[in-house]
mmCIF file of C-alpha atoms and ligand atoms in Angstrom:
data_model
loop_
_atom_site.group_PDB
_atom_site.id
_atom_site.type_symbol
_atom_site.label_atom_id
_atom_site.label_comp_id
_atom_site.label_asym_id
_atom_site.label_seq_id
_atom_site.Cartn_x
_atom_site.Cartn_y
_atom_site.Cartn_z
ATOM 1 C CA MET V 27 -36.870 29.794 -11.414
ATOM 2 C CA SER V 28 -33.636 27.867 -10.999
ATOM 3 C CA GLU V 29 -33.375 26.186 -14.390
ATOM 4 C CA LEU V 30 -35.102 26.464 -17.764
ATOM 5 C CA ASN V 31 -35.637 23.135 -19.524
ATOM 6 C CA LEU V 32 -37.443 24.198 -22.692
ATOM 7 C CA VAL V 33 -38.945 22.283 -25.606
ATOM 8 C CA LEU V 34 -39.911 23.920 -28.920
ATOM 9 C CA LEU V 35 -42.803 22.036 -30.520
ATOM 10 C CA GLY V 36 -44.579 22.680 -33.818
ATOM 11 C CA PRO V 37 -45.044 21.502 -37.380
ATOM 12 C CA PRO V 38 -42.254 21.587 -39.945
ATOM 13 C CA GLY V 39 -41.639 25.169 -41.011
ATOM 14 C CA SER V 40 -43.444 26.705 -38.038
ATOM 15 C CA GLY V 41 -40.333 28.699 -37.110
ATOM 16 C CA LYS V 42 -38.775 26.529 -34.404
ATOM 17 C CA GLY V 43 -35.271 26.973 -35.830
ATOM 18 C CA THR V 44 -35.721 30.711 -36.431
ATOM 19 C CA GLN V 45 -36.998 31.296 -32.896
ATOM 20 C CA GLY V 46 -34.650 28.753 -31.326
ATOM 21 C CA GLU V 47 -31.616 30.718 -32.559
ATOM 22 C CA ARG V 48 -33.031 33.918 -31.063
ATOM 23 C CA LEU V 49 -33.898 32.284 -27.728
ATOM 24 C CA ASN V 50 -30.433 30.816 -27.692
ATOM 25 C CA GLU V 51 -28.958 34.340 -27.974
ATOM 26 C CA ASP V 52 -31.327 35.685 -25.284
ATOM 27 C CA LEU V 53 -31.005 32.899 -22.756
ATOM 28 C CA ARG V 54 -27.456 31.636 -23.397
ATOM 29 C CA LEU V 55 -28.597 28.050 -22.869
ATOM 30 C CA PRO V 56 -27.354 25.096 -24.922
ATOM 31 C CA TYR V 57 -29.568 24.619 -27.968
ATOM 32 C CA TYR V 58 -30.069 21.097 -29.286
ATOM 33 C CA ALA V 59 -31.860 20.952 -32.645
ATOM 34 C CA THR V 60 -32.162 17.298 -33.632
ATOM 35 C CA GLY V 61 -32.662 18.130 -37.334
ATOM 36 C CA ASP V 62 -29.375 20.125 -37.350
ATOM 37 C CA ILE V 63 -27.571 17.359 -35.426
ATOM 38 C CA LEU V 64 -28.773 14.739 -37.920
ATOM 39 C CA ARG V 65 -27.954 16.869 -40.988
ATOM 40 C CA ALA V 66 -24.418 17.413 -39.627
ATOM 41 C CA ALA V 67 -24.084 13.637 -39.162
ATOM 42 C CA VAL V 68 -25.247 13.074 -42.759
ATOM 43 C CA ARG V 69 -22.668 15.606 -44.036
ATOM 44 C CA GLU V 70 -19.911 13.984 -41.998
ATOM 45 C CA GLU V 71 -21.043 10.509 -43.138
ATOM 46 C CA THR V 72 -21.001 9.107 -39.602
ATOM 47 C CA GLU V 73 -22.884 5.925 -38.721
ATOM 48 C CA LEU V 74 -25.708 8.079 -37.288
ATOM 49 C CA GLY V 75 -25.850 10.071 -40.537
ATOM 50 C CA ARG V 76 -25.934 6.955 -42.711
ATOM 51 C CA THR V 77 -28.812 5.529 -40.643
ATOM 52 C CA ALA V 78 -30.749 8.828 -40.586
ATOM 53 C CA LYS V 79 -30.426 9.862 -44.231
ATOM 54 C CA ARG V 80 -32.936 7.510 -45.818
ATOM 55 C CA TYR V 81 -35.607 8.362 -43.227
ATOM 56 C CA MET V 82 -35.024 12.094 -43.553
ATOM 57 C CA ASP V 83 -35.058 12.067 -47.358
ATOM 58 C CA ALA V 84 -38.406 10.260 -47.279
ATOM 59 C CA GLY V 85 -39.958 12.679 -44.740
ATOM 60 C CA ASP V 86 -40.122 9.931 -42.085
ATOM 61 C CA LEU V 87 -38.833 10.102 -38.530
ATOM 62 C CA VAL V 88 -35.619 8.320 -37.646
ATOM 63 C CA PRO V 89 -36.230 5.458 -35.170
ATOM 64 C CA ASP V 90 -36.830 6.573 -31.578
ATOM 65 C CA GLU V 91 -33.927 4.579 -30.146
ATOM 66 C CA VAL V 92 -31.465 6.329 -32.483
ATOM 67 C CA ILE V 93 -32.412 9.881 -31.535
ATOM 68 C CA VAL V 94 -33.132 9.239 -27.837
ATOM 69 C CA GLY V 95 -29.496 8.194 -27.325
ATOM 70 C CA VAL V 96 -28.240 11.406 -28.935
ATOM 71 C CA ILE V 97 -30.360 13.621 -26.667
ATOM 72 C CA ALA V 98 -29.683 11.603 -23.514
ATOM 73 C CA GLU V 99 -25.953 12.165 -24.061
ATOM 74 C CA ALA V 100 -26.488 15.912 -24.568
ATOM 75 C CA LEU V 101 -28.540 16.217 -21.359
ATOM 76 C CA ASP V 102 -25.828 14.452 -19.383
ATOM 77 C CA SER V 103 -23.291 17.098 -20.378
ATOM 78 C CA ALA V 104 -22.147 19.778 -17.910
ATOM 79 C CA GLU V 105 -23.262 22.596 -20.237
ATOM 80 C CA ALA V 106 -26.925 21.489 -19.898
ATOM 81 C CA ARG V 107 -26.873 21.630 -16.087
ATOM 82 C CA ASP V 108 -28.707 24.968 -15.808
ATOM 83 C CA GLY V 109 -31.142 24.249 -18.627
ATOM 84 C CA PHE V 110 -31.423 23.725 -22.361
ATOM 85 C CA ILE V 111 -33.546 24.408 -25.421
ATOM 86 C CA LEU V 112 -34.695 21.350 -27.383
ATOM 87 C CA ASP V 113 -35.883 21.891 -30.968
ATOM 88 C CA GLY V 114 -37.364 18.939 -32.833
ATOM 89 C CA PHE V 115 -37.263 16.574 -29.856
ATOM 90 C CA PRO V 116 -39.416 14.933 -28.610
ATOM 91 C CA ARG V 117 -41.448 14.115 -31.708
ATOM 92 C CA THR V 118 -43.260 10.943 -30.616
ATOM 93 C CA THR V 119 -44.873 9.789 -27.371
ATOM 94 C CA PRO V 120 -42.062 7.246 -26.685
ATOM 95 C CA GLN V 121 -39.512 10.090 -27.132
ATOM 96 C CA ALA V 122 -41.464 12.282 -24.666
ATOM 97 C CA GLU V 123 -41.550 9.404 -22.164
ATOM 98 C CA ALA V 124 -37.817 8.829 -22.634
ATOM 99 C CA LEU V 125 -37.171 12.543 -22.023
ATOM 100 C CA ASP V 126 -39.244 12.467 -18.816
ATOM 101 C CA ALA V 127 -37.369 9.363 -17.657
ATOM 102 C CA LYS V 128 -33.954 10.895 -18.413
ATOM 103 C CA LEU V 129 -34.790 14.165 -16.658
ATOM 104 C CA GLY V 130 -36.330 12.198 -13.758
ATOM 105 C CA GLU V 131 -32.996 10.368 -13.313
ATOM 106 C CA LEU V 132 -31.343 13.788 -13.025
ATOM 107 C CA GLY V 133 -34.012 15.054 -10.571
ATOM 108 C CA ARG V 134 -35.328 17.491 -13.175
ATOM 109 C CA SER V 135 -38.379 17.987 -15.405
ATOM 110 C CA VAL V 136 -39.511 19.920 -18.467
ATOM 111 C CA THR V 137 -40.169 23.559 -17.487
ATOM 112 C CA ALA V 138 -42.215 24.538 -20.549
ATOM 113 C CA VAL V 139 -43.166 23.310 -23.993
ATOM 114 C CA LEU V 140 -43.529 26.223 -26.391
ATOM 115 C CA LEU V 141 -45.912 25.185 -29.171
ATOM 116 C CA ILE V 142 -45.393 27.369 -32.247
ATOM 117 C CA ASP V 143 -48.496 26.711 -34.276
ATOM 118 C CA VAL V 144 -49.176 27.400 -37.970
ATOM 119 C CA ASP V 145 -51.507 25.750 -40.488
ATOM 120 C CA ASP V 146 -50.460 23.397 -43.298
ATOM 121 C CA GLU V 147 -50.927 25.963 -46.069
ATOM 122 C CA GLU V 148 -48.503 28.368 -44.394
ATOM 123 C CA VAL V 149 -45.985 25.537 -43.890
ATOM 124 C CA VAL V 150 -45.987 24.810 -47.621
ATOM 125 C CA ARG V 151 -45.484 28.534 -48.434
ATOM 126 C CA ARG V 152 -42.636 28.859 -45.969
ATOM 127 C CA LEU V 153 -40.704 25.731 -46.857
ATOM 128 C CA GLY V 154 -40.973 26.541 -50.569
ATOM 129 C CA GLY V 155 -38.919 29.701 -49.965
ATOM 130 C CA ARG V 156 -36.606 28.569 -47.190
ATOM 131 C CA ARG V 157 -32.850 28.867 -47.674
ATOM 132 C CA THR V 158 -30.473 27.272 -45.166
ATOM 133 C CA CYS V 159 -26.812 28.120 -44.703
ATOM 134 C CA GLU V 160 -24.470 25.288 -45.562
ATOM 135 C CA GLU V 161 -22.041 25.896 -42.710
ATOM 136 C CA GLY V 162 -24.053 26.862 -39.615
ATOM 137 C CA GLY V 163 -27.648 25.933 -40.529
ATOM 138 C CA HIS V 164 -28.829 29.579 -40.202
ATOM 139 C CA VAL V 165 -32.280 29.986 -41.710
ATOM 140 C CA PHE V 166 -33.676 32.573 -44.180
ATOM 141 C CA HIS V 167 -36.697 32.945 -46.455
ATOM 142 C CA VAL V 168 -36.581 34.519 -49.896
ATOM 143 C CA ASP V 169 -39.621 36.741 -49.088
ATOM 144 C CA PHE V 170 -40.265 36.722 -45.321
ATOM 145 C CA ASN V 171 -36.717 36.868 -43.974
ATOM 146 C CA PRO V 172 -34.349 37.535 -46.906
ATOM 147 C CA PRO V 173 -30.555 37.631 -46.473
ATOM 148 C CA ARG V 174 -28.850 40.987 -47.176
ATOM 149 C CA GLN V 175 -27.082 39.452 -50.188
ATOM 150 C CA GLU V 176 -28.965 36.854 -52.228
ATOM 151 C CA GLY V 177 -27.646 33.323 -51.712
ATOM 152 C CA VAL V 178 -25.199 34.278 -48.930
ATOM 153 C CA CYS V 179 -25.613 33.801 -45.155
ATOM 154 C CA ASP V 180 -25.629 37.126 -43.234
ATOM 155 C CA ILE V 181 -24.034 35.454 -40.225
ATOM 156 C CA ASP V 182 -21.110 33.418 -41.563
ATOM 157 C CA GLY V 183 -21.004 34.223 -45.306
ATOM 158 C CA SER V 184 -21.477 30.615 -46.428
ATOM 159 C CA PRO V 185 -23.745 29.658 -49.378
ATOM 160 C CA LEU V 186 -27.507 29.348 -48.814
ATOM 161 C CA LEU V 187 -29.028 26.091 -50.078
ATOM 162 C CA VAL V 188 -32.466 24.478 -50.471
ATOM 163 C CA ARG V 189 -32.775 21.550 -48.039
ATOM 164 C CA ASP V 190 -33.281 18.120 -49.678
ATOM 165 C CA ASP V 191 -36.430 17.531 -47.626
ATOM 166 C CA ASP V 192 -38.019 20.854 -48.683
ATOM 167 C CA LYS V 193 -39.164 19.352 -52.021
ATOM 168 C CA PRO V 194 -42.994 19.648 -52.179
ATOM 169 C CA GLU V 195 -43.697 15.880 -52.072
ATOM 170 C CA VAL V 196 -41.405 15.404 -49.037
ATOM 171 C CA VAL V 197 -42.966 18.430 -47.276
ATOM 172 C CA ARG V 198 -46.426 16.815 -47.666
ATOM 173 C CA LYS V 199 -45.086 13.582 -46.125
ATOM 174 C CA ARG V 200 -43.428 15.494 -43.250
ATOM 175 C CA LEU V 201 -46.718 17.239 -42.504
ATOM 176 C CA ALA V 202 -48.593 13.909 -42.456
ATOM 177 C CA THR V 203 -45.921 12.475 -40.128
ATOM 178 C CA TYR V 204 -46.286 15.502 -37.843
ATOM 179 C CA HIS V 205 -50.074 15.145 -37.603
ATOM 180 C CA GLU V 206 -49.887 11.418 -36.931
ATOM 181 C CA LYS V 207 -46.885 11.086 -34.629
ATOM 182 C CA THR V 208 -46.055 14.484 -33.104
ATOM 183 C CA GLU V 209 -49.397 16.232 -32.645
ATOM 184 C CA PRO V 210 -50.435 13.832 -29.811
ATOM 185 C CA LEU V 211 -47.672 15.498 -27.749
ATOM 186 C CA ILE V 212 -49.822 18.646 -27.514
ATOM 187 C CA ASP V 213 -52.257 16.760 -25.246
ATOM 188 C CA TYR V 214 -49.393 14.925 -23.532
ATOM 189 C CA TYR V 215 -47.848 18.203 -22.350
ATOM 190 C CA ASP V 216 -51.163 20.006 -21.842
ATOM 191 C CA HIS V 217 -52.121 17.324 -19.308
ATOM 192 C CA ARG V 218 -48.854 18.015 -17.502
ATOM 193 C CA SER V 219 -49.647 21.778 -17.460
ATOM 194 C CA VAL V 220 -46.404 22.791 -19.178
ATOM 195 C CA LEU V 221 -47.792 23.635 -22.635
ATOM 196 C CA ARG V 222 -47.709 27.274 -23.833
ATOM 197 C CA ARG V 223 -49.373 27.978 -27.196
ATOM 198 C CA ILE V 224 -47.832 30.628 -29.436
ATOM 199 C CA ASP V 225 -49.444 31.841 -32.673
ATOM 200 C CA GLY V 226 -46.690 31.217 -35.215
ATOM 201 C CA ALA V 227 -48.522 32.909 -38.100
ATOM 202 C CA ALA V 228 -47.348 36.394 -37.075
ATOM 203 C CA PRO V 229 -44.112 37.849 -38.532
ATOM 204 C CA PRO V 230 -40.882 36.467 -36.970
ATOM 205 C CA ASP V 231 -40.162 39.509 -34.734
ATOM 206 C CA GLU V 232 -43.686 39.423 -33.288
ATOM 207 C CA VAL V 233 -43.391 35.707 -32.542
ATOM 208 C CA THR V 234 -40.072 36.410 -30.768
ATOM 209 C CA GLU V 235 -41.736 39.126 -28.654
ATOM 210 C CA VAL V 236 -44.568 36.785 -27.631
ATOM 211 C CA LEU V 237 -42.030 34.092 -26.702
ATOM 212 C CA ARG V 238 -40.035 36.568 -24.604
ATOM 213 C CA ARG V 239 -43.191 37.745 -22.826
ATOM 214 C CA THR V 240 -44.273 34.138 -22.225
ATOM 215 C CA LEU V 241 -40.927 33.293 -20.631
ATOM 216 C CA ALA V 242 -40.973 36.478 -18.528
ATOM 217 C CA THR V 243 -44.483 35.635 -17.262
ATOM 218 C CA MET V 244 -43.359 32.101 -16.405
ATOM 219 C CA ARG V 245 -40.464 33.490 -14.373
ATOM 220 C CA LEU V 246 -42.801 35.840 -12.482
ATOM 221 C CA GLU V 247 -45.256 33.016 -11.751
ATOM 222 C CA ALA V 248 -42.414 30.793 -10.522
ATOM 223 C CA ASP V 249 -41.049 33.580 -8.264
ATOM 224 C CA GLU V 250 -44.510 34.211 -6.793
ATOM 225 C CA ALA V 251 -44.941 30.493 -6.090
ATOM 226 C CA VAL V 252 -41.758 30.400 -3.942
HETATM 227 P P1 LIG C 12 -36.053 19.238 -38.540
HETATM 228 O O1 LIG C 12 -34.869 19.905 -39.125
HETATM 229 O O2 LIG C 12 -36.276 19.347 -37.075
HETATM 230 O O3 LIG C 12 -37.309 19.706 -39.369
HETATM 231 P P2 LIG C 12 -38.782 20.209 -38.935
HETATM 232 O O4 LIG C 12 -39.251 19.980 -37.581
HETATM 233 O O5 LIG C 12 -39.609 19.626 -40.022
HETATM 234 O O6 LIG C 12 -38.663 21.689 -38.879
HETATM 235 P P3 LIG C 12 -38.005 22.617 -39.904
HETATM 236 O O7 LIG C 12 -36.533 22.718 -39.634
HETATM 237 O O8 LIG C 12 -38.406 22.225 -41.304
HETATM 238 O O9 LIG C 12 -38.764 23.966 -39.640
HETATM 239 P P4 LIG C 12 -38.714 24.992 -38.408
HETATM 240 O O10 LIG C 12 -39.935 24.840 -37.573
HETATM 241 O O11 LIG C 12 -37.385 24.938 -37.727
HETATM 242 O O12 LIG C 12 -38.889 26.340 -39.220
HETATM 243 P P5 LIG C 12 -37.805 27.415 -39.681
HETATM 244 O O13 LIG C 12 -37.430 28.296 -38.534
HETATM 245 O O14 LIG C 12 -36.711 26.778 -40.473
HETATM 246 O O15 LIG C 12 -36.030 17.668 -38.876
HETATM 247 C C1 LIG C 12 -35.712 17.192 -40.157
HETATM 248 C C2 LIG C 12 -35.833 15.680 -40.190
HETATM 249 O O16 LIG C 12 -34.926 15.084 -39.239
HETATM 250 C C3 LIG C 12 -37.195 15.106 -39.818
HETATM 251 O O17 LIG C 12 -38.089 15.089 -40.909
HETATM 252 C C4 LIG C 12 -36.803 13.694 -39.345
HETATM 253 O O18 LIG C 12 -36.565 12.827 -40.422
HETATM 254 C C5 LIG C 12 -35.494 13.933 -38.624
HETATM 255 N N1 LIG C 12 -35.669 14.194 -37.181
HETATM 256 C C6 LIG C 12 -35.394 15.347 -36.521
HETATM 257 N N2 LIG C 12 -35.697 15.243 -35.218
HETATM 258 C C7 LIG C 12 -36.184 13.980 -35.046
HETATM 259 C C8 LIG C 12 -36.694 13.270 -33.912
HETATM 260 N N3 LIG C 12 -36.768 13.835 -32.690
HETATM 261 N N4 LIG C 12 -37.123 12.007 -34.106
HETATM 262 C C9 LIG C 12 -37.064 11.414 -35.315
HETATM 263 N N5 LIG C 12 -36.605 12.035 -36.421
HETATM 264 C C10 LIG C 12 -36.168 13.305 -36.288
HETATM 265 O O19 LIG C 12 -38.730 28.301 -40.664
HETATM 266 C C11 LIG C 12 -39.170 27.808 -41.915
HETATM 267 C C12 LIG C 12 -39.132 28.931 -42.980
HETATM 268 O O20 LIG C 12 -40.108 29.922 -42.650
HETATM 269 C C13 LIG C 12 -37.779 29.676 -43.043
HETATM 270 O O21 LIG C 12 -37.521 30.001 -44.374
HETATM 271 C C14 LIG C 12 -37.992 30.930 -42.164
HETATM 272 O O22 LIG C 12 -37.185 32.009 -42.592
HETATM 273 C C15 LIG C 12 -39.489 31.202 -42.401
HETATM 274 N N6 LIG C 12 -40.154 31.732 -41.213
HETATM 275 C C16 LIG C 12 -39.907 31.401 -39.915
HETATM 276 N N7 LIG C 12 -40.754 32.065 -39.094
HETATM 277 C C17 LIG C 12 -41.567 32.798 -39.915
HETATM 278 C C18 LIG C 12 -42.658 33.698 -39.673
HETATM 279 N N8 LIG C 12 -43.081 33.937 -38.420
HETATM 280 N N9 LIG C 12 -43.270 34.260 -40.741
HETATM 281 C C19 LIG C 12 -42.844 34.008 -42.024
HETATM 282 N N10 LIG C 12 -41.802 33.191 -42.295
HETATM 283 C C20 LIG C 12 -41.183 32.588 -41.256
#
């Protein structure tokens, strides 16, 4: 397989960020997490951040045209030439169509969409205990993935915070937004035969193992097809 153009799909709190970081270490491909990009823009008070903040705080999606431009620029960069990992994009059918169009321009296509699936009840449990590092966005959970020292990131030592959009009422809105706007992408990618379903309810290390096996199988299938 010459290039790996991967998309991580799943509800809020399904573990996309947790697994994305690990895949990033394994595969050494650029990792574009739109939530992290937008939160950095909010912190830096850029124009993008000012536009995005009110949507994010309400649990809504930022407008398609805003986020499509950000990803199109990333995919044009030299570092993304041999592949990439997208986390949190696409999230609507117009975003998926824009991604196809952009990759089509570059003579490329999505290699696989890894759907990490968990139910709503589990999402609420997970986001209630999530802690995110202020500096690098590294993700922990007070019970399921605790840091070695309470309140401190294992990786860069910065403080661990509760995300503004992890308040229970915003989590419920984010879940409703996911079901309405993002879930249709499961069929979209299934019809294109690139969807791989992963049970996200297992502990993080097991989910990582299943993802690694899925990618290894894909490589074997691609080699056999040559
Ligand atoms: P974004 O940051 O992308 O949020 P999200 O998709 O809602 O996903 P999360 O980051 O909440 O969860 P995750 O799946 O990464 O789970 P995690 O690994 O952290 O987006 C935020 C906002 O930005 C959106 O609401 C929207 O406004 C805007 N936005 C972003 N992209 C956009 C786009 N394309 N278009 C428009 N707007 C956009 O895990 C969660 C917790 O569970 C952690 O505490 C973790 O330690 C724990 N955990 C992980 N895996 C497991 C496991 N297997 N078992 C037990 N616990 C686990």
